[in-house]
Tab-separated table of C-alpha atoms in Angstrom:
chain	number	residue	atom	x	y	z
O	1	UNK	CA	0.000	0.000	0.000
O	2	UNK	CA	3.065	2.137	0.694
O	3	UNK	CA	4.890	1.561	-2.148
O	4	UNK	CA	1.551	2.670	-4.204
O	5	UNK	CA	1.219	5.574	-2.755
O	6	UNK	CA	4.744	6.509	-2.664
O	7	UNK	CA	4.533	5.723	-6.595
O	8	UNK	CA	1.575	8.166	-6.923
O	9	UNK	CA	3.189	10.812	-5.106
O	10	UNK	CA	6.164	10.624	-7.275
O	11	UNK	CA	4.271	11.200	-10.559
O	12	UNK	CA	2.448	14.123	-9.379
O	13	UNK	CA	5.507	15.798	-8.283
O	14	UNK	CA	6.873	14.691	-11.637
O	15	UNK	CA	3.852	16.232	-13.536
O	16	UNK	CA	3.605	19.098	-11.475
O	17	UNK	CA	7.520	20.013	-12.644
O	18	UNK	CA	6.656	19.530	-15.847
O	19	UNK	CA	3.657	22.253	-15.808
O	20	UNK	CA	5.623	24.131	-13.501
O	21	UNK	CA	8.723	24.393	-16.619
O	22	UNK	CA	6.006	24.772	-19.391
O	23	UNK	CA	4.436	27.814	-17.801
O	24	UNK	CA	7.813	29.608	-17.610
O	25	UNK	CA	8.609	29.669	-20.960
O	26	UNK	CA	8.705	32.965	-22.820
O	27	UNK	CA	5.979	32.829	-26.344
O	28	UNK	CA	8.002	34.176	-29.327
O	29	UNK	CA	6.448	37.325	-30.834
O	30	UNK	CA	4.369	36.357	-33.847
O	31	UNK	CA	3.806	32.534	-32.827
O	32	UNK	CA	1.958	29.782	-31.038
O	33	UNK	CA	3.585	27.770	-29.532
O	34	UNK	CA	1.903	23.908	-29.948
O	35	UNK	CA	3.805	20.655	-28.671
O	36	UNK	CA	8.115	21.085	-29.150
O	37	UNK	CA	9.965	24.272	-30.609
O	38	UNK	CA	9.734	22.436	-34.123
O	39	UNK	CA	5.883	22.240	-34.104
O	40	UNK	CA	6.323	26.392	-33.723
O	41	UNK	CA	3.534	28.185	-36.073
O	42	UNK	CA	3.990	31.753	-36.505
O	43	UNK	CA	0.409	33.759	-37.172
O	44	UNK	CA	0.745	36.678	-38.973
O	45	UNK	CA	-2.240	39.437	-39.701
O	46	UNK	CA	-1.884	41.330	-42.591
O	47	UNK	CA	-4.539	44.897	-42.731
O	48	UNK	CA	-5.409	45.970	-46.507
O	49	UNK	CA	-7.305	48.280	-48.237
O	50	UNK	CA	-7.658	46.157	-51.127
O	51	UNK	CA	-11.344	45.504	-51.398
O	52	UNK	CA	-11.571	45.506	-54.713
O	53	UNK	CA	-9.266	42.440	-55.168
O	54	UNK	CA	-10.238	40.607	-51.446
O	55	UNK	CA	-11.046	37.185	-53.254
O	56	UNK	CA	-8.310	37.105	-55.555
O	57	UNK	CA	-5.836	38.531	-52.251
O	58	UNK	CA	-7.759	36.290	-50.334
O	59	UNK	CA	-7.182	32.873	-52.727
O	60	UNK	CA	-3.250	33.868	-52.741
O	61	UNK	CA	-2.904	34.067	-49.226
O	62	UNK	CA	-5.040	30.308	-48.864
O	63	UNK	CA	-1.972	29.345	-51.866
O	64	UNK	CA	0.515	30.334	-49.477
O	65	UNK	CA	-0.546	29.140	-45.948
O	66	UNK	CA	-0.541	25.753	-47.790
O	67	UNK	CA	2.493	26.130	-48.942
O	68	UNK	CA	3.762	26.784	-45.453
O	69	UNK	CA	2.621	25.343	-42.887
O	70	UNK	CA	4.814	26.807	-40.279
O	71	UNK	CA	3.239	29.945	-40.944
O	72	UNK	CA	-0.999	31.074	-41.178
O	73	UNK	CA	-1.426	34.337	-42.865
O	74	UNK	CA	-4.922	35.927	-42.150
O	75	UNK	CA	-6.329	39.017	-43.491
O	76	UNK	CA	-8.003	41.923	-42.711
O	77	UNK	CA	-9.532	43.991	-45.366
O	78	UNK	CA	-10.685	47.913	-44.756
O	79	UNK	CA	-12.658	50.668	-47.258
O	80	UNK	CA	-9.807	53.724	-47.279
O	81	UNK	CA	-11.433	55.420	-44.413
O	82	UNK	CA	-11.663	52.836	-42.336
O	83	UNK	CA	-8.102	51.942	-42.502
O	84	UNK	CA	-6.819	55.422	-42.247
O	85	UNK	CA	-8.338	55.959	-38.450
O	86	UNK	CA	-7.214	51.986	-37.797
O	87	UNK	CA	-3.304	52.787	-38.979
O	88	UNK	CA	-4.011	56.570	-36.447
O	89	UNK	CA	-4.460	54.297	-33.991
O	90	UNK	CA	-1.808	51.680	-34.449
O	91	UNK	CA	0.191	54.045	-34.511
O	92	UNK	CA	-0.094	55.669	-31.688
O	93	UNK	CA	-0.437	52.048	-29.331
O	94	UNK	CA	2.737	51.421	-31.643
O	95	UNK	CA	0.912	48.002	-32.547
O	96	UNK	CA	1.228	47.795	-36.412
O	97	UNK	CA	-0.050	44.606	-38.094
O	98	UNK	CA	2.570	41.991	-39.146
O	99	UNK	CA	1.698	43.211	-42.684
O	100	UNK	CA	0.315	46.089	-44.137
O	101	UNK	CA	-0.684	46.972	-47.710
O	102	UNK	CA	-0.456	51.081	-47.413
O	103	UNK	CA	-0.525	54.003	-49.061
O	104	UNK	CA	2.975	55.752	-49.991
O	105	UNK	CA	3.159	58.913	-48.644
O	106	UNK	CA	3.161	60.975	-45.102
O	107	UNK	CA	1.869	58.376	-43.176
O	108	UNK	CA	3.971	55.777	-44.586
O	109	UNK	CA	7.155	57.864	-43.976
O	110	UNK	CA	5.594	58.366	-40.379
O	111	UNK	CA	5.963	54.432	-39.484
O	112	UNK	CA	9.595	54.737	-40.901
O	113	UNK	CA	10.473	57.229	-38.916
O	114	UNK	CA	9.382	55.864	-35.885
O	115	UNK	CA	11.000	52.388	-36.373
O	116	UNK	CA	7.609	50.655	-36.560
O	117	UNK	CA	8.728	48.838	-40.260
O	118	UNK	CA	11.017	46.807	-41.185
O	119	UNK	CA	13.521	47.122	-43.265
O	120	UNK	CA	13.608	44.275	-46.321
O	121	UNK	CA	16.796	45.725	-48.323
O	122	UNK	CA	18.998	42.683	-47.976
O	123	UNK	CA	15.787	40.322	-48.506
O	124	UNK	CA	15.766	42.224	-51.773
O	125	UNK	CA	19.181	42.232	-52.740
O	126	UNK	CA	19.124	38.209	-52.443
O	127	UNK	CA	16.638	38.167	-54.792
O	128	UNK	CA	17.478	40.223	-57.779
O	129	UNK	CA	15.691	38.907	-60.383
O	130	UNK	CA	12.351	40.427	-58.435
O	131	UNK	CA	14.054	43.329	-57.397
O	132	UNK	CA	14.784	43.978	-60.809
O	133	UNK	CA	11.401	43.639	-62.429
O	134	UNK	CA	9.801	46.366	-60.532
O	135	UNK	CA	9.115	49.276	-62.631
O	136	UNK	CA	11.394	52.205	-62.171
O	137	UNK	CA	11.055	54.419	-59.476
O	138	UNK	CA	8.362	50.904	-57.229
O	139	UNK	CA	11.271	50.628	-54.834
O	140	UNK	CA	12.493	53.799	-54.609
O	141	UNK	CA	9.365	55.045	-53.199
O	142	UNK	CA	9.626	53.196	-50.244
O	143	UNK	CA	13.163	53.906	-49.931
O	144	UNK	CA	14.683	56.144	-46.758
O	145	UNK	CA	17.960	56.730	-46.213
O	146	UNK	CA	18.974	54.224	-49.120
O	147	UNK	CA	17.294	51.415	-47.020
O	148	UNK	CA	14.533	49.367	-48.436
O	149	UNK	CA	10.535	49.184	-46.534
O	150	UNK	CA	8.099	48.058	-49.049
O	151	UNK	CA	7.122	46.313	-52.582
O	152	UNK	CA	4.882	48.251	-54.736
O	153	UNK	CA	1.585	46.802	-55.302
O	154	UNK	CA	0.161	49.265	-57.999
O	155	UNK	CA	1.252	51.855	-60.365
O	156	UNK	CA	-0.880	54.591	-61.196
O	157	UNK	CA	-0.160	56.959	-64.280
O	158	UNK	CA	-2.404	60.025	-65.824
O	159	UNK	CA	-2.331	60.012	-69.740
O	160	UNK	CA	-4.218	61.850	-72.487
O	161	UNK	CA	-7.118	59.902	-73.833
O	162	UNK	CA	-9.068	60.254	-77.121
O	163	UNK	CA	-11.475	59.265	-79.308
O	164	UNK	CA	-10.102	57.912	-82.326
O	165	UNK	CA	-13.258	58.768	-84.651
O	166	UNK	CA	-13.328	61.908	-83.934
O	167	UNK	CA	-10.358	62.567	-84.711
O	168	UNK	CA	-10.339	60.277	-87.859
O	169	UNK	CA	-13.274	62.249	-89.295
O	170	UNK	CA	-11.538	65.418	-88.593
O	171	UNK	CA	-8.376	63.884	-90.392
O	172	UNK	CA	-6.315	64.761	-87.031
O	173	UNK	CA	-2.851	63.130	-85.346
O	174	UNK	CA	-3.001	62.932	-81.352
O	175	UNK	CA	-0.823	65.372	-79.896
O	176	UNK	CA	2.886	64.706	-78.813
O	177	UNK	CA	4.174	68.388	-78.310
O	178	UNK	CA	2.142	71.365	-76.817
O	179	UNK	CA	2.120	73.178	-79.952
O	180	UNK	CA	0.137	69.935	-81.991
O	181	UNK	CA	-2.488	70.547	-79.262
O	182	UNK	CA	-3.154	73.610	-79.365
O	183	UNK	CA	-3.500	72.992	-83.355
O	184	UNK	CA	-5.723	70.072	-82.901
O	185	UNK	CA	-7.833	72.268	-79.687
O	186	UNK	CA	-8.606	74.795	-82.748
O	187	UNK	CA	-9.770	72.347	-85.536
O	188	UNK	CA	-12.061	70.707	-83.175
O	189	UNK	CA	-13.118	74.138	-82.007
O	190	UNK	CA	-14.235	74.960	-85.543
O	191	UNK	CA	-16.125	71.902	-86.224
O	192	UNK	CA	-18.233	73.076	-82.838
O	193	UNK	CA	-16.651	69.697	-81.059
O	194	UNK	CA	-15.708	70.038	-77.464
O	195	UNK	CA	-11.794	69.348	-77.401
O	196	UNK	CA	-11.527	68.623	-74.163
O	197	UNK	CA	-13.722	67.688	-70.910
O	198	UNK	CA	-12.340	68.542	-67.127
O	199	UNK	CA	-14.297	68.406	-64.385
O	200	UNK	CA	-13.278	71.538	-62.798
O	201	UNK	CA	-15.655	71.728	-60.193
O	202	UNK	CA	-13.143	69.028	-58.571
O	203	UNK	CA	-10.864	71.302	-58.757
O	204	UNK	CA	-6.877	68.421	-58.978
O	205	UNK	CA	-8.369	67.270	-62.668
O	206	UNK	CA	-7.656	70.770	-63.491
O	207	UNK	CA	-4.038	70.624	-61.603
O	208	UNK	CA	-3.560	67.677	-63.305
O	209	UNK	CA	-3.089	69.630	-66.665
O	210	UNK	CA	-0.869	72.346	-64.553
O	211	UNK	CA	1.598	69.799	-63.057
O	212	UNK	CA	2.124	68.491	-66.449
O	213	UNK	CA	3.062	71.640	-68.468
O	214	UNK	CA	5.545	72.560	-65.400
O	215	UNK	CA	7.143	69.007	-65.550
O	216	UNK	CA	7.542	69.065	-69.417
O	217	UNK	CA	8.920	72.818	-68.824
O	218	UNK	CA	11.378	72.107	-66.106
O	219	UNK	CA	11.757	68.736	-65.075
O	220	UNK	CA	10.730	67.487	-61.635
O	221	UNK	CA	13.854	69.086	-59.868
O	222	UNK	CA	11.871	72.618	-59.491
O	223	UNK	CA	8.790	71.113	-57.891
O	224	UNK	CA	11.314	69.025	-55.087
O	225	UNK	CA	12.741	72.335	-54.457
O	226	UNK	CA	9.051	74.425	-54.150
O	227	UNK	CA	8.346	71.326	-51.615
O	228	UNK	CA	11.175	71.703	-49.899
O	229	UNK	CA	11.063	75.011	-49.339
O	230	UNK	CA	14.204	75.823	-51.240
O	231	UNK	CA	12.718	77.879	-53.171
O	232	UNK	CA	8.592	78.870	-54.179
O	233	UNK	CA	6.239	78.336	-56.818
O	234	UNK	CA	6.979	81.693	-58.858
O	235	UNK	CA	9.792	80.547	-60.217
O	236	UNK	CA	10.312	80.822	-64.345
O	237	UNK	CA	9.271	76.777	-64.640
O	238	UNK	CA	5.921	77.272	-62.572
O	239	UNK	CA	4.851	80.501	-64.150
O	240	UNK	CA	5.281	79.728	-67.762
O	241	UNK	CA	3.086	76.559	-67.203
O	242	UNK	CA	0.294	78.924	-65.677
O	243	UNK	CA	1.006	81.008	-68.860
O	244	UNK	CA	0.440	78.193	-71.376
O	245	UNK	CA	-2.413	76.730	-69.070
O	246	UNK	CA	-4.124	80.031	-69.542
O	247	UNK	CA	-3.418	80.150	-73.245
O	248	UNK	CA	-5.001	76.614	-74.172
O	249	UNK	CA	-7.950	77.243	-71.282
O	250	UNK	CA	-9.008	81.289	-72.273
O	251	UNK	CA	-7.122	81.900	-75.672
O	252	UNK	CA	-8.221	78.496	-77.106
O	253	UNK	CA	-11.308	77.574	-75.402
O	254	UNK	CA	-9.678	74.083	-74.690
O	255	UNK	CA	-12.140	72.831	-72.068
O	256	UNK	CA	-15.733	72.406	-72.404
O	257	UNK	CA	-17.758	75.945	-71.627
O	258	UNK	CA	-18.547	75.632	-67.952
O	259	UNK	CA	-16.062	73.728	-66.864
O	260	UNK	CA	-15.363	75.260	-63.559
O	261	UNK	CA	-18.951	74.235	-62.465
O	262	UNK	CA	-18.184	70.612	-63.998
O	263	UNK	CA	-18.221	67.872	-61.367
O	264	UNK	CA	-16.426	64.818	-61.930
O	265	UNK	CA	-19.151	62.270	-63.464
O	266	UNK	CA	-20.661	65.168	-65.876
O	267	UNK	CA	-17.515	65.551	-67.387
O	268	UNK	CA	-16.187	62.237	-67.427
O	269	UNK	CA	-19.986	61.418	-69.413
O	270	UNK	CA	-18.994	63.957	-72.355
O	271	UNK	CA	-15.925	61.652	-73.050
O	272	UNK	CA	-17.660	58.610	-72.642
O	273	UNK	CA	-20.725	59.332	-74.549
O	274	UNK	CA	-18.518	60.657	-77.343
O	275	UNK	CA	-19.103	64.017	-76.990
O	276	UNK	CA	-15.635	65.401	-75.977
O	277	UNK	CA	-12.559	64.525	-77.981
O	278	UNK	CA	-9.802	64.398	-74.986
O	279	UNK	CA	-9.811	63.661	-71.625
O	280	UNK	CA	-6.779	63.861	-68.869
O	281	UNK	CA	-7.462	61.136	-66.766
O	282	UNK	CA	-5.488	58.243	-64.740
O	283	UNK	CA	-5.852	54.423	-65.316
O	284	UNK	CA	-8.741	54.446	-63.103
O	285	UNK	CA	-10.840	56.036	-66.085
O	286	UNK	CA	-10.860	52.747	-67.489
O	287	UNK	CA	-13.362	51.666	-65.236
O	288	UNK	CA	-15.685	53.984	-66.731
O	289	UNK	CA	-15.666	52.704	-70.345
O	290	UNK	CA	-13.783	49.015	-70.432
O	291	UNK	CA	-17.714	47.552	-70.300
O	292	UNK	CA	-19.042	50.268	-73.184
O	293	UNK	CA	-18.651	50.025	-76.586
O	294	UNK	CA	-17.345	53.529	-76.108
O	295	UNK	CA	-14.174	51.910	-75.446
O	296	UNK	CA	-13.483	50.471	-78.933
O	297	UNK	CA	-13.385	54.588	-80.238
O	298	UNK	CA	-10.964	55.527	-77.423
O	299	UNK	CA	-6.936	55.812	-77.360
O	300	UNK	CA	-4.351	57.376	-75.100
O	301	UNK	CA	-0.900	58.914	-75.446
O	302	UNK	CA	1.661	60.134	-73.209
O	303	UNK	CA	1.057	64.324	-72.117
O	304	UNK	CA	2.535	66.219	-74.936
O	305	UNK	CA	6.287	67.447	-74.375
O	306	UNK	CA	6.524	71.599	-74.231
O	307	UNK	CA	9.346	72.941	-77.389
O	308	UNK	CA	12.855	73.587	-75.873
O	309	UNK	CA	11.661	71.770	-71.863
O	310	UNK	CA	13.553	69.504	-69.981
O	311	UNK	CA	10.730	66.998	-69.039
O	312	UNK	CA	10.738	63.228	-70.563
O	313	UNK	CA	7.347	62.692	-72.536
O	314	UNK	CA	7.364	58.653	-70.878
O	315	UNK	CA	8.047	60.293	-67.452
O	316	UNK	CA	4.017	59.831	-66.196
O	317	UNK	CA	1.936	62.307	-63.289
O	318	UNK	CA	1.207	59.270	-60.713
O	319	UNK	CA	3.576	57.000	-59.220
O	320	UNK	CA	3.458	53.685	-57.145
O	321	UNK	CA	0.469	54.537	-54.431
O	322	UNK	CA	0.264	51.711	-52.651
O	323	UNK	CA	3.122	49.438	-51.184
O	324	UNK	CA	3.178	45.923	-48.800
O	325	UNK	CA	5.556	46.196	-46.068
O	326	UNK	CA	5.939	44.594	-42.763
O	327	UNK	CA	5.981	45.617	-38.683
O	328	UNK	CA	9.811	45.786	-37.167
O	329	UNK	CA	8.473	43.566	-34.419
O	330	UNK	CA	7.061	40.730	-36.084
O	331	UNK	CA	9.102	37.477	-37.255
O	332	UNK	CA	10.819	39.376	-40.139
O	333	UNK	CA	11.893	36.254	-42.098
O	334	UNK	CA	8.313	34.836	-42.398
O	335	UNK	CA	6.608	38.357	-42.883
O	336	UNK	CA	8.889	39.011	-45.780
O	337	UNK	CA	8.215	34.835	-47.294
O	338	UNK	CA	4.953	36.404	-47.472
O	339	UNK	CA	4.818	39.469	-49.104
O	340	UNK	CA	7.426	38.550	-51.019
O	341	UNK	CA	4.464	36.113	-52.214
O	342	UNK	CA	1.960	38.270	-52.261
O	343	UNK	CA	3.874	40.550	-54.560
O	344	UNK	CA	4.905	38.230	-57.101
O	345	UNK	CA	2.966	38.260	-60.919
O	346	UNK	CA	2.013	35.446	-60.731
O	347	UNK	CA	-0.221	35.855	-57.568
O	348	UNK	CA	-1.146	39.755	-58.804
O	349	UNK	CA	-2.111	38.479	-62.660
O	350	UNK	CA	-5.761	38.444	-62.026
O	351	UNK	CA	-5.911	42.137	-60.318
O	352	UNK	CA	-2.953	43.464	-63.436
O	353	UNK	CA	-5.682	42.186	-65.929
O	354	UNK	CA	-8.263	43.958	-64.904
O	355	UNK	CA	-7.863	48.050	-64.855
O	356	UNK	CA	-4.735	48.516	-63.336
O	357	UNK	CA	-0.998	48.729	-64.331
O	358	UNK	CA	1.269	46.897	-62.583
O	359	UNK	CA	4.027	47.886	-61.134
O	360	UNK	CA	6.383	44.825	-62.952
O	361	UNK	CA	8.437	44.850	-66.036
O	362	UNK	CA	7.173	41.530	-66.779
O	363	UNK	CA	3.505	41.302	-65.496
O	364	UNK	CA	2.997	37.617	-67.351
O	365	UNK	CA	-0.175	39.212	-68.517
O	366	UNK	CA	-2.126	37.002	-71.198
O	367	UNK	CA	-3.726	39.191	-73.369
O	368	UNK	CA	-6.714	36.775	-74.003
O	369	UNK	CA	-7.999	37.707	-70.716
O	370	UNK	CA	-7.994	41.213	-71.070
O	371	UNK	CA	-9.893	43.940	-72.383
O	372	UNK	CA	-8.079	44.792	-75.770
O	373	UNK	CA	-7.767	48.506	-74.000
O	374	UNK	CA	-6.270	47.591	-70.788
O	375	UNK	CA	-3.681	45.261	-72.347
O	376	UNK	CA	-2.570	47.927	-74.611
O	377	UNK	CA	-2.684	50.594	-71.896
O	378	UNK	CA	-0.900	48.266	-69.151
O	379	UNK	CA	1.819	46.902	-71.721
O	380	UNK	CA	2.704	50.526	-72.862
O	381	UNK	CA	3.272	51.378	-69.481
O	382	UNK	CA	5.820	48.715	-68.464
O	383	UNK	CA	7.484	48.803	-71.929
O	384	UNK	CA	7.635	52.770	-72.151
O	385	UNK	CA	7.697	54.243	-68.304
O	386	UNK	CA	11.220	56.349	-68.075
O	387	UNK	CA	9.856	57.637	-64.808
O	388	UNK	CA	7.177	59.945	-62.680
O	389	UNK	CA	6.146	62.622	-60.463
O	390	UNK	CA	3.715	62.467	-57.918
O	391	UNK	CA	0.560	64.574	-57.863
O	392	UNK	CA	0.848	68.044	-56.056
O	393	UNK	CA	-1.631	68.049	-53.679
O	394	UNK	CA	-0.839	64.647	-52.335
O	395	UNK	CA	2.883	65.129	-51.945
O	396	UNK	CA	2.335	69.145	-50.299
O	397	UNK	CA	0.934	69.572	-47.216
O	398	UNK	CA	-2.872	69.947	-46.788
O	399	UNK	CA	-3.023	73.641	-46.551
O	400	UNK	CA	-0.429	74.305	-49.559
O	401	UNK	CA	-2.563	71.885	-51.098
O	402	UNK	CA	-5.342	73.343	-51.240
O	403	UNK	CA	-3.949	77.043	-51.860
O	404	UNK	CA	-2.459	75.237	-55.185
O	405	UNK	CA	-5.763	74.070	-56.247
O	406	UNK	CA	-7.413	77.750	-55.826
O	407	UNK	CA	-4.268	79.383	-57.268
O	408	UNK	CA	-4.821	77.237	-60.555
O	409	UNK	CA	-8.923	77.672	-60.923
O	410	UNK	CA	-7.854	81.231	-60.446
O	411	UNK	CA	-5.947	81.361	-63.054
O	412	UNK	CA	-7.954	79.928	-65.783
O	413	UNK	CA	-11.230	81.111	-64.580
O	414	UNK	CA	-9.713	84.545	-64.466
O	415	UNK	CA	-9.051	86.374	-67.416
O	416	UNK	CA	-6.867	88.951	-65.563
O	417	UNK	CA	-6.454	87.327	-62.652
O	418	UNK	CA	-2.185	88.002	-61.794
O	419	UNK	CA	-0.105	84.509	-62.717
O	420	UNK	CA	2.842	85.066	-60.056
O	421	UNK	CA	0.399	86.533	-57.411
O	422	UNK	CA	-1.477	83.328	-57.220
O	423	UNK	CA	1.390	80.925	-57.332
O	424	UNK	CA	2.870	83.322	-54.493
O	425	UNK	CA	0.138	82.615	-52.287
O	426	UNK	CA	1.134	78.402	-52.231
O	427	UNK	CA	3.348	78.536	-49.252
């Protein structure tokens, strides 16, 4: 009877060690810990605002957790909004996801700053074959200091649509330097056809055409330097683009009569219904006419290049809005397996076929799944894009911003109105 219980009480203490030794053990950040240190799973949450593309995202990421099954990749998807207030507040508990698909940008350069991202530059330089492929300028975007925190996910890119039969019937060429366009503007304008539709109501479509005639008159160096603070927005560069704005706008009667009161949808319907010849839009456009037969009339080439300027006619207003990085505090190796992933062609194919350009030399796009238009307009892109220059009032702060918009509906909505006394008042 002794020796029973003395057996008994020796298991118990046995057991009770062995609880006692598992409770003490420190969890790794980013895993579960289930039977021995092999068995380790790491769980990794990624936040997107993606929700256009959640099943596609959504199969990829089932793709790779069975692929590896020492790691589970969930995902969280968010309308823009949404996220926005969500990343406020991550930031400020300093609890960023393990992965985050974000917006380049302020608050992107925030989470650098404050050593909440890690840095993938050596993961990058292992692989150079996928380093390689991304467009020029991807991974300098989410470059600081030289160092390396995030894969582009998306190009964006503005570019001069127009309807081919309009200007077949009119026996017209699109436009490659300012000079053709203001030619074509006044052909157009004597055949009582609107030349071109902006909704400039909204106010950026409008800045749109501004930020290009500056770029194709100085380069992009003069706008770093406004930003900065180096020097302002009256310099030679930025005025003579307000000049020639003015002249195609008032002396030409570009734009659709009215166009300051034109909202967005109005005068995106005058292109789209055929009514307007050109239209300065981004890839987003696309949207708006890929399901129409409108589509099968409609064209696009680069801005037009300004005589005797320094900027690149393939250098495109836009740049790579959206990039996948990961949180400094996760399990870096597995967070970068995944985006690394998640960023590949192959697993993007089914969002680059639709209307977006991706941000790959090689996309491995099959044109038999695409709209004729959006193959065309995606291939160009990777084959032609020398470069690009973000959009004004998302790279200046909110309240230069918005003084830039003003300044340029001012200016062409203004017959008199003084060209280096509005540009003055952006600072």
């Amino acid at each position: 009877m002794k020796k029973g219980l003395i057996s008994l009480l020796a298991l118990v203490i046995v057991l009770m060690t062995a609880c006692s030794n598992n409770s003490n053990q420190p969890a790794a950040s980013g895993t579960s810990s289930e039977g021995s240190a092999s068995s380790e799973v790491t769980q990794l949450t990624m936040w997107s605002m993606e929700t256009r593309n959640k099943d596609i995202i959504e199969a990829s990421i089932d793709e790779f957790n069975a692929q590896n099954p020492d790691i589970v990749l969930k995902a969280e998807f968010f309308e823009d909004e949404a996220l926005k207030t969500k990343m406020k507040v991550a930031i400020a508990g300093n609890q960023v996801p393990d992965i985050i698909t974000y917006w380049s940008g302020e608050t992107f350069d925030t989470l650098v700053q404050q050593g909440m991202l890690g840095e993938i530059t050596e993961y990058l330089n292992e692989d150079p074959a996928f380093r390689d492929d991304v467009l020029n300028g991807g991974l300098e975007t989410f470059t600081y200091d030289e160092r390396n925190y995030g894969i582009p996910v998306l190009f964006s890119g503005v570019s001069l649509w127009y309807n081919k039969q309009i200007f077949a019937e009119q026996g017209l060429t699109p436009p490659t330097t300012y000079d053709e366009l203001l030619t074509v503007v006044d052909a157009l304008n004597a055949n009582n056809i609107i030349p071109i539709t902006v909704a400039g109501k909204e106010r950026w479509p409008l800045l749109h055409w501004y930020s290009y005639l500056a770029q194709r008159i100085g380069g992009t160096e003069p706008f770093e330097k406004a930003k900065s603070g180096e020097t302002d927005f009256t310099e030679e560069s930025f005025v003579q683009a307000a000049e020639l704005l003015r002249e195609l706008a008032i002396d030409h009667k570009g734009f659709v009569n009215g166009f300051l009161g034109l909202d967005y949808a109005s005068a995106e319907s005058l292109f789209t219904t055929g009514r307007a010849a050109m239209y300065l839009q981004g890839e987003w456009a696309m949207d708006s006419f890929l399901e129409d037969e409108i589509s099968e009339q409609l064209d696009f080439v680069p801005f037009p290049t300004v005589e005797g300027g320094k900027g690149d006619i393939n250098v495109y207003h836009g740049g790579f809005g959206a990039g996948m990085a990961i949180s400094a505090k996760t399990n870096q190796e597995a967070a970068y397996k995944a985006i690394r992933f998640l960023t590949d062609p192959v697993q993007r194919k089914a969002i680059n076929e639709g209307a977006n350009i991706s941000p790959m030399k090689n996309a491995g796009l099959e044109e038999a799944n695409m709209h004729p238009l959006a193959y065309k307009y995606d291939s160009y892109i990777g084959e032609n894009l020398a470069g690009f220059f973000s959009y004004y009032d998302q790279s200046l702060d909110a309240k230069r911003a918005d003084q830039f918009l003003n300044s340029i509906g001012a200016i062409v909505g203004v017959a008199d109105a003084n060209i280096v006394e509005e540009l003055a008042k952006v600072k």
